Amino acid sequence: IMETCAVRGPLALCEHAVLNMGTKVYGPTTLGPYCKCGGELNNVVFIGYSNKAHDGFLGNAVIGEWCNLGADTVSSNLKNTYAEVRLWNYPERRFLRTGLQFCGPIIGDHSKAGINTMFNTATVVGVGCNVYGPGFPRTYIPSFSEGGAQGMTELSLNRFYEIAERVMARRHKELSDADRRLYAYLFENRN
């Protein structure tokens, strides 16, 4: 925990997790192994090897492994109407009621958000996505997509592997054959 952090627990920092200077943590939050976080966090779970190193609010969210949220990425966890949150349901392939009032983004493994990205309440971002650009992207972003509010295009599996290998190499890790088989399966069954 670096200098000038304000932490109200519970807080779990796993192996080599870091809270950057000035981070504010409001409540139950878990940073998995090797995660680096900054800004405001409220009821957030980072699985591992993911970063949100700069300012911006993130609340009631789940962030997968190997994700990166660029500087000033912000998210809503409460609708302006205070209405019940609807969330993308993969088996039903539609948005369903949750019974929740608070729900931030749920972001799959190896997904990234560029600087100043804005996520609406209960945005679901699949695996291997690259979200960037001005405005709010849709509240459901299919796996292996890239783009933003102006629209998304498919990210090829080979391009996904190139990016994942580069990202993991920074932490002296490699994309295993088992990982490749898993992501190939997810790619083939993404819709």
GROMACS .gro file of C-alpha atoms in nm:
model
  191
    1ILE     CA    1   0.000   0.000   0.000
    2MET     CA    2   0.170   0.319  -0.117
    3GLU     CA    3   0.161   0.654   0.059
    4THR     CA    4  -0.159   0.860   0.095
    5CYS     CA    5  -0.402   0.573   0.034
    6ALA     CA    6  -0.734   0.584   0.220
    7VAL     CA    7  -0.859   0.234   0.293
    8ARG     CA    8  -1.182   0.126   0.461
    9GLY     CA    9  -1.185  -0.253   0.474
   10PRO     CA   10  -1.230  -0.523   0.435
   11LEU     CA   11  -0.947  -0.535   0.185
   12ALA     CA   12  -0.761  -0.840   0.058
   13LEU     CA   13  -0.430  -0.780  -0.119
   14CYS     CA   14  -0.299  -1.103  -0.264
   15GLU     CA   15   0.063  -1.180  -0.346
   16HIS     CA   16   0.245  -0.873  -0.486
   17ALA     CA   17  -0.078  -0.671  -0.531
   18VAL     CA   18  -0.028  -0.293  -0.511
   19LEU     CA   19  -0.245   0.005  -0.423
   20ASN     CA   20  -0.089   0.307  -0.596
   21MET     CA   21  -0.049   0.644  -0.423
   22GLY     CA   22  -0.372   0.818  -0.332
   23THR     CA   23  -0.600   0.522  -0.396
   24LYS     CA   24  -0.935   0.528  -0.215
   25VAL     CA   25  -1.089   0.194  -0.118
   26TYR     CA   26  -1.440   0.218   0.025
   27GLY     CA   27  -1.527  -0.133   0.113
   28PRO     CA   28  -1.502  -0.500   0.045
   29THR     CA   29  -1.239  -0.523  -0.226
   30THR     CA   30  -0.999  -0.798  -0.336
   31LEU     CA   31  -0.692  -0.747  -0.552
   32GLY     CA   32  -0.567  -1.077  -0.684
   33PRO     CA   33  -0.202  -1.165  -0.734
   34TYR     CA   34   0.012  -0.904  -0.909
   35CYS     CA   35  -0.273  -0.653  -0.958
   36LYS     CA   36  -0.199  -0.280  -0.954
   37CYS     CA   37  -0.482  -0.040  -0.872
   38GLY     CA   38  -0.540   0.330  -0.825
   39GLY     CA   39  -0.830   0.574  -0.819
   40GLU     CA   40  -1.152   0.490  -0.634
   41LEU     CA   41  -1.253   0.130  -0.566
   42ASN     CA   42  -1.574   0.016  -0.400
   43ASN     CA   43  -1.670  -0.351  -0.371
   44VAL     CA   44  -1.444  -0.472  -0.651
   45VAL     CA   45  -1.277  -0.807  -0.725
   46PHE     CA   46  -0.969  -0.824  -0.949
   47ILE     CA   47  -0.884  -1.187  -1.026
   48GLY     CA   48  -0.510  -1.155  -1.099
   49TYR     CA   49  -0.243  -0.985  -1.313
   50SER     CA   50  -0.482  -0.700  -1.393
   51ASN     CA   51  -0.433  -0.325  -1.369
   52LYS     CA   52  -0.636  -0.014  -1.304
   53ALA     CA   53  -0.334   0.188  -1.206
   54HIS     CA   54  -0.473   0.541  -1.247
   55ASP     CA   55  -0.761   0.764  -1.140
   56GLY     CA   56  -1.123   0.681  -1.214
   57PHE     CA   57  -1.409   0.515  -1.027
   58LEU     CA   58  -1.479   0.141  -1.030
   59GLY     CA   59  -1.752  -0.005  -0.810
   60ASN     CA   60  -1.945  -0.330  -0.770
   61ALA     CA   61  -1.732  -0.486  -1.042
   62VAL     CA   62  -1.551  -0.808  -1.130
   63ILE     CA   63  -1.236  -0.784  -1.342
   64GLY     CA   64  -1.084  -1.099  -1.492
   65GLU     CA   65  -0.717  -1.190  -1.533
   66TRP     CA   66  -0.475  -0.998  -1.753
   67CYS     CA   67  -0.704  -0.695  -1.793
   68ASN     CA   68  -0.593  -0.333  -1.815
   69LEU     CA   69  -0.816  -0.032  -1.756
   70GLY     CA   70  -0.647   0.279  -1.896
   71ALA     CA   71  -0.606   0.611  -1.716
   72ASP     CA   72  -0.931   0.780  -1.612
   73THR     CA   73  -1.146   0.480  -1.702
   74VAL     CA   74  -1.472   0.528  -1.512
   75SER     CA   75  -1.779   0.316  -1.462
   76SER     CA   76  -2.129   0.357  -1.332
   77ASN     CA   77  -2.262   0.114  -1.075
   78LEU     CA   78  -2.604   0.280  -1.026
   79LYS     CA   79  -2.863   0.379  -1.286
   80ASN     CA   80  -2.970   0.745  -1.284
   81THR     CA   81  -3.327   0.624  -1.230
   82TYR     CA   82  -3.221   0.402  -0.936
   83ALA     CA   83  -3.406   0.123  -1.114
   84GLU     CA   84  -3.326  -0.247  -1.092
   85VAL     CA   85  -3.023  -0.344  -1.299
   86ARG     CA   86  -3.056  -0.569  -1.601
   87LEU     CA   87  -2.748  -0.773  -1.694
   88TRP     CA   88  -2.647  -0.970  -2.004
   89ASN     CA   89  -2.717  -1.340  -1.952
   90TYR     CA   90  -2.504  -1.565  -2.175
   91PRO     CA   91  -2.723  -1.880  -2.167
   92GLU     CA   92  -3.039  -1.679  -2.242
   93ARG     CA   93  -2.860  -1.443  -2.486
   94ARG     CA   94  -3.051  -1.144  -2.354
   95PHE     CA   95  -3.060  -0.898  -2.066
   96LEU     CA   96  -3.232  -1.025  -1.751
   97ARG     CA   97  -3.338  -0.858  -1.427
   98THR     CA   98  -3.093  -0.906  -1.142
   99GLY     CA   99  -3.275  -0.779  -0.834
  100LEU     CA  100  -2.973  -0.550  -0.783
  101GLN     CA  101  -2.959  -0.175  -0.757
  102PHE     CA  102  -2.577  -0.158  -0.776
  103CYS     CA  103  -2.375  -0.336  -1.044
  104GLY     CA  104  -2.062  -0.215  -1.220
  105PRO     CA  105  -1.884  -0.376  -1.514
  106ILE     CA  106  -1.802  -0.744  -1.540
  107ILE     CA  107  -1.495  -0.779  -1.760
  108GLY     CA  108  -1.358  -1.104  -1.900
  109ASP     CA  109  -0.995  -1.218  -1.909
  110HIS     CA  110  -0.748  -1.039  -2.136
  111SER     CA  111  -0.978  -0.741  -2.200
  112LYS     CA  112  -0.852  -0.385  -2.216
  113ALA     CA  113  -1.001  -0.036  -2.194
  114GLY     CA  114  -0.826   0.268  -2.339
  115ILE     CA  115  -0.780   0.597  -2.155
  116ASN     CA  116  -1.100   0.780  -2.060
  117THR     CA  117  -1.319   0.479  -2.135
  118MET     CA  118  -1.667   0.508  -1.984
  119PHE     CA  119  -1.875   0.203  -1.888
  120ASN     CA  120  -2.247   0.224  -1.815
  121THR     CA  121  -2.405   0.040  -1.523
  122ALA     CA  122  -2.379  -0.340  -1.554
  123THR     CA  123  -2.172  -0.344  -1.873
  124VAL     CA  124  -2.057  -0.696  -1.960
  125VAL     CA  125  -1.731  -0.717  -2.154
  126GLY     CA  126  -1.637  -1.059  -2.287
  127VAL     CA  127  -1.296  -1.225  -2.311
  128GLY     CA  128  -1.021  -1.073  -2.525
  129CYS     CA  129  -1.183  -0.735  -2.593
  130ASN     CA  130  -1.021  -0.399  -2.665
  131VAL     CA  131  -1.256  -0.109  -2.582
  132TYR     CA  132  -1.158   0.248  -2.671
  133GLY     CA  133  -1.277   0.581  -2.805
  134PRO     CA  134  -1.522   0.851  -2.695
  135GLY     CA  135  -1.871   0.784  -2.562
  136PHE     CA  136  -2.030   0.487  -2.390
  137PRO     CA  137  -1.990   0.150  -2.562
  138ARG     CA  138  -2.285  -0.088  -2.556
  139THR     CA  139  -2.364  -0.262  -2.228
  140TYR     CA  140  -2.281  -0.601  -2.381
  141ILE     CA  141  -1.954  -0.639  -2.568
  142PRO     CA  142  -1.905  -0.986  -2.721
  143SER     CA  143  -1.580  -1.170  -2.664
  144PHE     CA  144  -1.295  -1.106  -2.908
  145SER     CA  145  -1.423  -0.761  -3.011
  146GLU     CA  146  -1.252  -0.427  -3.049
  147GLY     CA  147  -1.386  -0.075  -3.084
  148GLY     CA  148  -1.620   0.144  -2.883
  149ALA     CA  149  -1.935   0.352  -2.898
  150GLN     CA  150  -1.902   0.382  -3.277
  151GLY     CA  151  -1.922   0.003  -3.312
  152MET     CA  152  -1.725  -0.312  -3.254
  153THR     CA  153  -1.540  -0.539  -3.496
  154GLU     CA  154  -1.417  -0.893  -3.445
  155LEU     CA  155  -1.065  -0.949  -3.318
  156SER     CA  156  -0.909  -1.254  -3.486
  157LEU     CA  157  -0.787  -1.538  -3.268
  158ASN     CA  158  -0.430  -1.499  -3.399
  159ARG     CA  159  -0.433  -1.126  -3.316
  160PHE     CA  160  -0.568  -1.210  -2.969
  161TYR     CA  161  -0.279  -1.456  -2.916
  162GLU     CA  162  -0.023  -1.193  -3.026
  163ILE     CA  163  -0.157  -0.939  -2.777
  164ALA     CA  164  -0.190  -1.192  -2.493
  165GLU     CA  165   0.167  -1.315  -2.548
  166ARG     CA  166   0.301  -0.958  -2.540
  167VAL     CA  167   0.106  -0.870  -2.225
  168MET     CA  168   0.205  -1.186  -2.040
  169ALA     CA  169   0.573  -1.154  -2.139
  170ARG     CA  170   0.588  -0.825  -1.943
  171ARG     CA  171   0.528  -1.037  -1.630
  172HIS     CA  172   0.759  -1.318  -1.745
  173LYS     CA  173   0.467  -1.553  -1.817
  174GLU     CA  174   0.375  -1.746  -2.130
  175LEU     CA  175   0.046  -1.837  -2.293
  176SER     CA  176   0.036  -2.214  -2.246
  177ASP     CA  177  -0.099  -2.472  -2.489
  178ALA     CA  178  -0.388  -2.530  -2.247
  179ASP     CA  179  -0.461  -2.154  -2.253
  180ARG     CA  180  -0.458  -2.157  -2.633
  181ARG     CA  181  -0.702  -2.449  -2.644
  182LEU     CA  182  -0.931  -2.275  -2.391
  183TYR     CA  183  -0.934  -1.945  -2.585
  184ALA     CA  184  -0.980  -2.127  -2.916
  185TYR     CA  185  -1.285  -2.300  -2.768
  186LEU     CA  186  -1.421  -1.968  -2.639
  187PHE     CA  187  -1.357  -1.807  -2.977
  188GLU     CA  188  -1.540  -2.086  -3.164
  189ASN     CA  189  -1.837  -2.062  -2.922
  190ARG     CA  190  -1.845  -1.684  -2.872
  191ASN     CA  191  -2.196  -1.619  -3.004
   0.00000   0.00000   0.00000
